Amino acid sequence: MTQDELKKAVGFAALKFVKPDSLVGVGTGSTASYFIDALATIKDQIKGTVSSSEASTQKLKDYGIPVLDCNEVDSLDVYVDGADEINHQLQMIKGGGAALTREKIVSALSKQFVCIVDESKVVDVLGKFPLPVEVIPMARSYVARELFKLGGKPIYRQGVITDNGNVILDVHDLIIAKPMELENRINNIAGVVTVGLFANKGANVALVGTRSGVKEIKPSY
Ligand code: 5RP
């Protein structure tokens, strides 16, 4: 199976976590896009969705799936999204698609986070994938210097403006031994909107696409 076929398999497998009449958080990226294809097959059975990006919103609307404003809902029953890396505690690096801030908001609202990934995303230690940080444009150089002090090499993602009008710094060469601490530290830098570490609130379950089928993984502590 190709990587794309594995992504499709987990996108469709996630449907089992979507209960009738539920409110569904929808992620961003190529794996989440397959989940939207799957969701379209049961669109009449759900109450609606909250989306984590303009791109996902457009795809949901093209299918005629109702998209609610985040401010209209108190909570979401489930959030389904991909990740750039996930460890065995189900902590993640996200933001490869620059949607990390809205993804973190949708995750915060959700009772359950179902992470859908192909097996190449599962790691023992987070940090090989450059860690995305969304930054207010005027703070870009200051935040880059602060990230450098933490031991990483921040690279400005040229030509990318997030859905919130901000820029992204991708931090290379980090070995993230203490993901929760690092998430808090980076979020505390003035000018940082969000870091793409989802450690303090990770996924509740991961569906991992492997050549021998979709595996369901719970966090190991
Ligand atoms: C977007 C994300 C995505 O979930 C992450 O980049 C994975 O993308 P893909 O499913 O295309 O591999 O965090 O901001």
PDB file of C-alpha atoms and ligand atoms in Angstrom:
ATOM      1  CA  MET A   1       0.000   0.000   0.000  1.00  0.00           C
ATOM      2  CA  THR A   2       1.183   3.526  -0.712  1.00  0.00           C
ATOM      3  CA  GLN A   3       1.370   6.207   1.989  1.00  0.00           C
ATOM      4  CA  ASP A   4      -1.674   7.813   0.413  1.00  0.00           C
ATOM      5  CA  GLU A   5      -3.657   4.559   0.625  1.00  0.00           C
ATOM      6  CA  LEU A   6      -2.712   4.253   4.313  1.00  0.00           C
ATOM      7  CA  LYS A   7      -3.947   7.812   4.911  1.00  0.00           C
ATOM      8  CA  LYS A   8      -7.224   6.984   3.166  1.00  0.00           C
ATOM      9  CA  ALA A   9      -7.659   3.809   5.233  1.00  0.00           C
ATOM     10  CA  VAL A  10      -7.329   5.687   8.549  1.00  0.00           C
ATOM     11  CA  GLY A  11      -9.497   8.551   7.305  1.00  0.00           C
ATOM     12  CA  PHE A  12     -12.348   6.119   6.697  1.00  0.00           C
ATOM     13  CA  ALA A  13     -11.625   4.032   9.828  1.00  0.00           C
ATOM     14  CA  ALA A  14     -12.183   7.164  11.959  1.00  0.00           C
ATOM     15  CA  LEU A  15     -15.894   7.071  11.076  1.00  0.00           C
ATOM     16  CA  LYS A  16     -16.444   4.533  13.855  1.00  0.00           C
ATOM     17  CA  PHE A  17     -15.761   7.318  16.385  1.00  0.00           C
ATOM     18  CA  VAL A  18     -18.467   9.558  14.922  1.00  0.00           C
ATOM     19  CA  LYS A  19     -21.724   8.825  16.694  1.00  0.00           C
ATOM     20  CA  PRO A  20     -25.191   9.745  15.349  1.00  0.00           C
ATOM     21  CA  ASP A  21     -26.264  13.308  16.101  1.00  0.00           C
ATOM     22  CA  SER A  22     -22.799  14.397  17.149  1.00  0.00           C
ATOM     23  CA  LEU A  23     -20.813  17.594  16.640  1.00  0.00           C
ATOM     24  CA  VAL A  24     -17.545  16.805  14.892  1.00  0.00           C
ATOM     25  CA  GLY A  25     -14.267  18.743  14.864  1.00  0.00           C
ATOM     26  CA  VAL A  26     -12.506  18.419  11.529  1.00  0.00           C
ATOM     27  CA  GLY A  27      -8.758  18.716  11.054  1.00  0.00           C
ATOM     28  CA  THR A  28      -6.579  19.853   8.182  1.00  0.00           C
ATOM     29  CA  GLY A  29      -4.199  18.146   5.765  1.00  0.00           C
ATOM     30  CA  SER A  30      -4.207  15.253   3.339  1.00  0.00           C
ATOM     31  CA  THR A  31      -5.221  12.627   5.926  1.00  0.00           C
ATOM     32  CA  ALA A  32      -7.996  14.811   7.354  1.00  0.00           C
ATOM     33  CA  SER A  33      -9.140  15.391   3.782  1.00  0.00           C
ATOM     34  CA  TYR A  34      -9.837  11.647   3.461  1.00  0.00           C
ATOM     35  CA  PHE A  35     -11.783  11.850   6.714  1.00  0.00           C
ATOM     36  CA  ILE A  36     -13.958  14.554   5.123  1.00  0.00           C
ATOM     37  CA  ASP A  37     -14.600  12.205   2.176  1.00  0.00           C
ATOM     38  CA  ALA A  38     -15.678   9.580   4.707  1.00  0.00           C
ATOM     39  CA  LEU A  39     -17.807  12.023   6.689  1.00  0.00           C
ATOM     40  CA  ALA A  40     -19.686  12.948   3.519  1.00  0.00           C
ATOM     41  CA  THR A  41     -21.070   9.392   3.429  1.00  0.00           C
ATOM     42  CA  ILE A  42     -22.855   9.927   6.775  1.00  0.00           C
ATOM     43  CA  LYS A  43     -23.460  13.667   6.558  1.00  0.00           C
ATOM     44  CA  ASP A  44     -27.196  13.329   7.233  1.00  0.00           C
ATOM     45  CA  GLN A  45     -26.511  11.546  10.532  1.00  0.00           C
ATOM     46  CA  ILE A  46     -24.437  14.276  12.243  1.00  0.00           C
ATOM     47  CA  LYS A  47     -25.450  17.614  13.762  1.00  0.00           C
ATOM     48  CA  GLY A  48     -22.598  19.509  12.150  1.00  0.00           C
ATOM     49  CA  THR A  49     -18.908  20.246  12.154  1.00  0.00           C
ATOM     50  CA  VAL A  50     -16.403  22.837  13.327  1.00  0.00           C
ATOM     51  CA  SER A  51     -13.457  23.176  10.982  1.00  0.00           C
ATOM     52  CA  SER A  52      -9.797  23.933  11.710  1.00  0.00           C
ATOM     53  CA  SER A  53      -8.971  25.758   8.462  1.00  0.00           C
ATOM     54  CA  GLU A  54     -10.391  27.623   5.509  1.00  0.00           C
ATOM     55  CA  ALA A  55      -9.305  24.721   3.269  1.00  0.00           C
ATOM     56  CA  SER A  56     -11.240  22.111   5.271  1.00  0.00           C
ATOM     57  CA  THR A  57     -14.232  24.453   5.558  1.00  0.00           C
ATOM     58  CA  GLN A  58     -14.344  24.777   1.775  1.00  0.00           C
ATOM     59  CA  LYS A  59     -14.202  21.012   1.281  1.00  0.00           C
ATOM     60  CA  LEU A  60     -16.904  20.395   3.903  1.00  0.00           C
ATOM     61  CA  LYS A  61     -19.158  22.998   2.270  1.00  0.00           C
ATOM     62  CA  ASP A  62     -18.564  21.521  -1.193  1.00  0.00           C
ATOM     63  CA  TYR A  63     -19.980  18.257   0.180  1.00  0.00           C
ATOM     64  CA  GLY A  64     -22.927  20.093   1.740  1.00  0.00           C
ATOM     65  CA  ILE A  65     -21.785  19.220   5.269  1.00  0.00           C
ATOM     66  CA  PRO A  66     -22.888  21.903   7.767  1.00  0.00           C
ATOM     67  CA  VAL A  67     -19.991  23.954   9.210  1.00  0.00           C
ATOM     68  CA  LEU A  68     -20.675  25.859  12.435  1.00  0.00           C
ATOM     69  CA  ASP A  69     -18.820  28.839  13.829  1.00  0.00           C
ATOM     70  CA  CYS A  70     -16.638  27.806  16.767  1.00  0.00           C
ATOM     71  CA  ASN A  71     -18.392  30.407  18.935  1.00  0.00           C
ATOM     72  CA  GLU A  72     -21.743  28.695  18.402  1.00  0.00           C
ATOM     73  CA  VAL A  73     -20.740  25.492  20.228  1.00  0.00           C
ATOM     74  CA  ASP A  74     -19.893  24.722  23.861  1.00  0.00           C
ATOM     75  CA  SER A  75     -18.076  21.507  23.065  1.00  0.00           C
ATOM     76  CA  LEU A  76     -17.483  18.952  20.341  1.00  0.00           C
ATOM     77  CA  ASP A  77     -18.042  15.215  20.715  1.00  0.00           C
ATOM     78  CA  VAL A  78     -14.997  14.223  18.733  1.00  0.00           C
ATOM     79  CA  TYR A  79     -12.125  15.817  16.813  1.00  0.00           C
ATOM     80  CA  VAL A  80     -10.451  13.904  13.996  1.00  0.00           C
ATOM     81  CA  ASP A  81      -7.145  15.168  12.631  1.00  0.00           C
ATOM     82  CA  GLY A  82      -3.747  14.078  11.350  1.00  0.00           C
ATOM     83  CA  ALA A  83      -0.304  14.860  12.742  1.00  0.00           C
ATOM     84  CA  ASP A  84       3.247  15.336  11.523  1.00  0.00           C
ATOM     85  CA  GLU A  85       4.663  13.188  14.334  1.00  0.00           C
ATOM     86  CA  ILE A  86       3.091  11.267  17.195  1.00  0.00           C
ATOM     87  CA  ASN A  87       4.824   9.498  20.088  1.00  0.00           C
ATOM     88  CA  HIS A  88       3.625   6.568  22.187  1.00  0.00           C
ATOM     89  CA  GLN A  89       2.033   8.899  24.754  1.00  0.00           C
ATOM     90  CA  LEU A  90      -0.004  10.274  21.810  1.00  0.00           C
ATOM     91  CA  GLN A  91       1.640  13.683  22.071  1.00  0.00           C
ATOM     92  CA  MET A  92       2.009  15.258  18.663  1.00  0.00           C
ATOM     93  CA  ILE A  93       3.774  17.753  16.451  1.00  0.00           C
ATOM     94  CA  LYS A  94       1.244  19.445  14.204  1.00  0.00           C
ATOM     95  CA  GLY A  95       1.204  22.464  11.919  1.00  0.00           C
ATOM     96  CA  GLY A  96       2.870  21.150   8.776  1.00  0.00           C
ATOM     97  CA  GLY A  97      -0.149  22.630   6.996  1.00  0.00           C
ATOM     98  CA  ALA A  98       0.074  25.879   9.025  1.00  0.00           C
ATOM     99  CA  ALA A  99      -3.315  25.295  10.690  1.00  0.00           C
ATOM    100  CA  LEU A 100      -1.943  24.652  14.199  1.00  0.00           C
ATOM    101  CA  THR A 101      -3.706  27.462  16.067  1.00  0.00           C
ATOM    102  CA  ARG A 102      -7.199  26.647  14.877  1.00  0.00           C
ATOM    103  CA  GLU A 103      -6.389  22.951  15.346  1.00  0.00           C
ATOM    104  CA  LYS A 104      -5.464  23.602  18.964  1.00  0.00           C
ATOM    105  CA  ILE A 105      -8.670  25.558  19.542  1.00  0.00           C
ATOM    106  CA  VAL A 106     -10.820  22.788  18.032  1.00  0.00           C
ATOM    107  CA  SER A 107      -8.914  20.206  20.071  1.00  0.00           C
ATOM    108  CA  ALA A 108      -9.500  22.224  23.264  1.00  0.00           C
ATOM    109  CA  LEU A 109     -13.240  22.172  22.610  1.00  0.00           C
ATOM    110  CA  SER A 110     -13.359  18.430  21.958  1.00  0.00           C
ATOM    111  CA  LYS A 111     -14.174  15.611  24.361  1.00  0.00           C
ATOM    112  CA  GLN A 112     -12.127  13.140  22.326  1.00  0.00           C
ATOM    113  CA  PHE A 113      -9.199  13.622  19.905  1.00  0.00           C
ATOM    114  CA  VAL A 114      -8.796  10.836  17.349  1.00  0.00           C
ATOM    115  CA  CYS A 115      -5.463  11.167  15.565  1.00  0.00           C
ATOM    116  CA  ILE A 116      -5.244   9.568  12.131  1.00  0.00           C
ATOM    117  CA  VAL A 117      -1.754   8.885  10.746  1.00  0.00           C
ATOM    118  CA  ASP A 118       0.153   6.520   8.537  1.00  0.00           C
ATOM    119  CA  GLU A 119       2.873   4.506  10.266  1.00  0.00           C
ATOM    120  CA  SER A 120       5.691   6.833   9.118  1.00  0.00           C
ATOM    121  CA  LYS A 121       4.473   9.456  11.629  1.00  0.00           C
ATOM    122  CA  VAL A 122       4.967   7.322  14.754  1.00  0.00           C
ATOM    123  CA  VAL A 123       8.199   8.123  16.636  1.00  0.00           C
ATOM    124  CA  ASP A 124       9.818   7.381  19.998  1.00  0.00           C
ATOM    125  CA  VAL A 125      10.934  10.988  20.548  1.00  0.00           C
ATOM    126  CA  LEU A 126       9.332  14.047  18.956  1.00  0.00           C
ATOM    127  CA  GLY A 127      11.479  16.579  17.092  1.00  0.00           C
ATOM    128  CA  LYS A 128      12.758  15.158  13.844  1.00  0.00           C
ATOM    129  CA  PHE A 129       9.922  16.955  12.067  1.00  0.00           C
ATOM    130  CA  PRO A 130      10.618  20.714  12.385  1.00  0.00           C
ATOM    131  CA  LEU A 131       8.360  22.165  15.075  1.00  0.00           C
ATOM    132  CA  PRO A 132       5.985  24.820  13.646  1.00  0.00           C
ATOM    133  CA  VAL A 133       5.381  27.971  15.688  1.00  0.00           C
ATOM    134  CA  GLU A 134       2.762  30.544  14.635  1.00  0.00           C
ATOM    135  CA  VAL A 135       4.041  34.052  15.327  1.00  0.00           C
ATOM    136  CA  ILE A 136       2.683  37.610  15.126  1.00  0.00           C
ATOM    137  CA  PRO A 137       4.587  39.097  12.153  1.00  0.00           C
ATOM    138  CA  MET A 138       6.199  42.005  14.090  1.00  0.00           C
ATOM    139  CA  ALA A 139       7.674  39.543  16.625  1.00  0.00           C
ATOM    140  CA  ARG A 140       9.271  37.221  14.071  1.00  0.00           C
ATOM    141  CA  SER A 141      12.935  38.088  14.699  1.00  0.00           C
ATOM    142  CA  TYR A 142      12.545  38.333  18.479  1.00  0.00           C
ATOM    143  CA  VAL A 143      10.802  34.950  18.686  1.00  0.00           C
ATOM    144  CA  ALA A 144      13.424  33.398  16.394  1.00  0.00           C
ATOM    145  CA  ARG A 145      16.205  34.541  18.772  1.00  0.00           C
ATOM    146  CA  GLU A 146      14.333  33.113  21.777  1.00  0.00           C
ATOM    147  CA  LEU A 147      13.806  29.783  19.989  1.00  0.00           C
ATOM    148  CA  PHE A 148      17.504  29.677  19.145  1.00  0.00           C
ATOM    149  CA  LYS A 149      18.274  30.011  22.880  1.00  0.00           C
ATOM    150  CA  LEU A 150      16.154  26.879  23.463  1.00  0.00           C
ATOM    151  CA  GLY A 151      18.531  24.929  21.239  1.00  0.00           C
ATOM    152  CA  GLY A 152      16.603  24.900  17.972  1.00  0.00           C
ATOM    153  CA  LYS A 153      17.233  26.390  14.540  1.00  0.00           C
ATOM    154  CA  PRO A 154      14.177  28.419  13.548  1.00  0.00           C
ATOM    155  CA  ILE A 155      13.560  28.842   9.827  1.00  0.00           C
ATOM    156  CA  TYR A 156      11.011  31.346   8.524  1.00  0.00           C
ATOM    157  CA  ARG A 157       8.438  29.548   6.317  1.00  0.00           C
ATOM    158  CA  GLN A 158       8.692  31.898   3.342  1.00  0.00           C
ATOM    159  CA  GLY A 159       5.520  32.893   1.541  1.00  0.00           C
ATOM    160  CA  VAL A 160       3.111  31.356   4.076  1.00  0.00           C
ATOM    161  CA  ILE A 161       0.518  33.449   5.880  1.00  0.00           C
ATOM    162  CA  THR A 162      -1.784  31.535   8.220  1.00  0.00           C
ATOM    163  CA  ASP A 163      -5.585  31.757   8.165  1.00  0.00           C
ATOM    164  CA  ASN A 164      -5.129  34.150  11.119  1.00  0.00           C
ATOM    165  CA  GLY A 165      -2.774  36.500   9.225  1.00  0.00           C
ATOM    166  CA  ASN A 166       0.408  35.388  10.997  1.00  0.00           C
ATOM    167  CA  VAL A 167       3.709  33.776   9.976  1.00  0.00           C
ATOM    168  CA  ILE A 168       5.303  30.406  10.775  1.00  0.00           C
ATOM    169  CA  LEU A 169       8.766  29.627  12.129  1.00  0.00           C
ATOM    170  CA  ASP A 170       9.773  25.967  11.760  1.00  0.00           C
ATOM    171  CA  VAL A 171      12.208  24.945  14.485  1.00  0.00           C
ATOM    172  CA  HIS A 172      14.739  22.371  13.309  1.00  0.00           C
ATOM    173  CA  ASP A 173      17.121  20.166  15.323  1.00  0.00           C
ATOM    174  CA  LEU A 174      15.097  19.932  18.529  1.00  0.00           C
ATOM    175  CA  ILE A 175      15.152  16.728  20.545  1.00  0.00           C
ATOM    176  CA  ILE A 176      11.950  17.087  22.524  1.00  0.00           C
ATOM    177  CA  ALA A 177      12.593  15.093  25.692  1.00  0.00           C
ATOM    178  CA  LYS A 178       9.966  16.964  27.756  1.00  0.00           C
ATOM    179  CA  PRO A 179       7.141  17.908  25.383  1.00  0.00           C
ATOM    180  CA  MET A 180       4.782  19.411  28.004  1.00  0.00           C
ATOM    181  CA  GLU A 181       7.487  21.692  29.414  1.00  0.00           C
ATOM    182  CA  LEU A 182       8.591  22.817  25.974  1.00  0.00           C
ATOM    183  CA  GLU A 183       5.002  23.510  24.918  1.00  0.00           C
ATOM    184  CA  ASN A 184       4.535  25.781  27.945  1.00  0.00           C
ATOM    185  CA  ARG A 185       7.886  27.515  27.474  1.00  0.00           C
ATOM    186  CA  ILE A 186       7.374  28.334  23.817  1.00  0.00           C
ATOM    187  CA  ASN A 187       3.776  29.449  24.380  1.00  0.00           C
ATOM    188  CA  ASN A 188       5.141  31.915  26.967  1.00  0.00           C
ATOM    189  CA  ILE A 189       7.370  33.778  24.501  1.00  0.00           C
ATOM    190  CA  ALA A 190       5.857  37.178  23.675  1.00  0.00           C
ATOM    191  CA  GLY A 191       4.625  37.199  20.098  1.00  0.00           C
ATOM    192  CA  VAL A 192       3.997  33.454  19.901  1.00  0.00           C
ATOM    193  CA  VAL A 193       0.397  32.672  19.001  1.00  0.00           C
ATOM    194  CA  THR A 194       0.700  28.888  19.288  1.00  0.00           C
ATOM    195  CA  VAL A 195       3.343  26.211  19.182  1.00  0.00           C
ATOM    196  CA  GLY A 196       2.518  23.081  17.209  1.00  0.00           C
ATOM    197  CA  LEU A 197       3.253  20.798  20.157  1.00  0.00           C
ATOM    198  CA  PHE A 198       0.100  19.049  21.341  1.00  0.00           C
ATOM    199  CA  ALA A 199       1.509  17.562  24.534  1.00  0.00           C
ATOM    200  CA  ASN A 200      -0.445  18.865  27.531  1.00  0.00           C
ATOM    201  CA  LYS A 201      -3.568  17.767  25.694  1.00  0.00           C
ATOM    202  CA  GLY A 202      -2.625  14.980  23.306  1.00  0.00           C
ATOM    203  CA  ALA A 203      -4.796  12.531  21.413  1.00  0.00           C
ATOM    204  CA  ASN A 204      -7.055  10.059  23.224  1.00  0.00           C
ATOM    205  CA  VAL A 205      -6.636   7.448  20.555  1.00  0.00           C
ATOM    206  CA  ALA A 206      -4.543   7.071  17.401  1.00  0.00           C
ATOM    207  CA  LEU A 207      -5.506   5.155  14.300  1.00  0.00           C
ATOM    208  CA  VAL A 208      -2.281   4.144  12.586  1.00  0.00           C
ATOM    209  CA  GLY A 209      -2.331   2.938   8.999  1.00  0.00           C
ATOM    210  CA  THR A 210       0.114   0.063   8.541  1.00  0.00           C
ATOM    211  CA  ARG A 211       0.711  -2.420   5.760  1.00  0.00           C
ATOM    212  CA  SER A 212      -1.022  -5.039   7.901  1.00  0.00           C
ATOM    213  CA  GLY A 213      -4.107  -2.930   8.576  1.00  0.00           C
ATOM    214  CA  VAL A 214      -5.304  -0.045  10.742  1.00  0.00           C
ATOM    215  CA  LYS A 215      -4.078  -0.292  14.341  1.00  0.00           C
ATOM    216  CA  GLU A 216      -5.830   1.454  17.221  1.00  0.00           C
ATOM    217  CA  ILE A 217      -3.385   2.790  19.823  1.00  0.00           C
ATOM    218  CA  LYS A 218      -4.112   4.214  23.276  1.00  0.00           C
ATOM    219  CA  PRO A 219      -1.576   6.358  25.154  1.00  0.00           C
ATOM    220  CA  SER A 220       1.126   4.425  27.049  1.00  0.00           C
ATOM    221  CA  TYR A 221       2.280   6.228  30.212  1.00  0.00           C
TER     222      TYR A 221
HETATM  223  C1  5RP B   1      -1.901  20.741   9.515  1.00  0.00           C
HETATM  224  C2  5RP B   1      -1.552  19.561  10.332  1.00  0.00           C
HETATM  225  C3  5RP B   1      -1.702  18.206   9.708  1.00  0.00           C
HETATM  226  O1  5RP B   1      -2.486  17.419  10.534  1.00  0.00           O
HETATM  227  C4  5RP B   1      -0.349  17.591   9.542  1.00  0.00           C
HETATM  228  O2  5RP B   1       0.490  18.497   8.820  1.00  0.00           O
HETATM  229  C5  5RP B   1      -0.424  16.258   8.805  1.00  0.00           C
HETATM  230  O3  5RP B   1      -0.758  16.468   7.480  1.00  0.00           O
HETATM  231  P1  5RP B   1      -0.968  15.268   6.454  1.00  0.00           P
HETATM  232  O4  5RP B   1      -2.173  14.531   6.884  1.00  0.00           O
HETATM  233  O5  5RP B   1      -1.154  15.974   5.112  1.00  0.00           O
HETATM  234  O6  5RP B   1       0.274  14.414   6.454  1.00  0.00           O
HETATM  235  O7  5RP B   1      -1.155  19.643  11.464  1.00  0.00           O
HETATM  236  O8  5RP B   1      -1.577  21.943  10.164  1.00  0.00           O
END
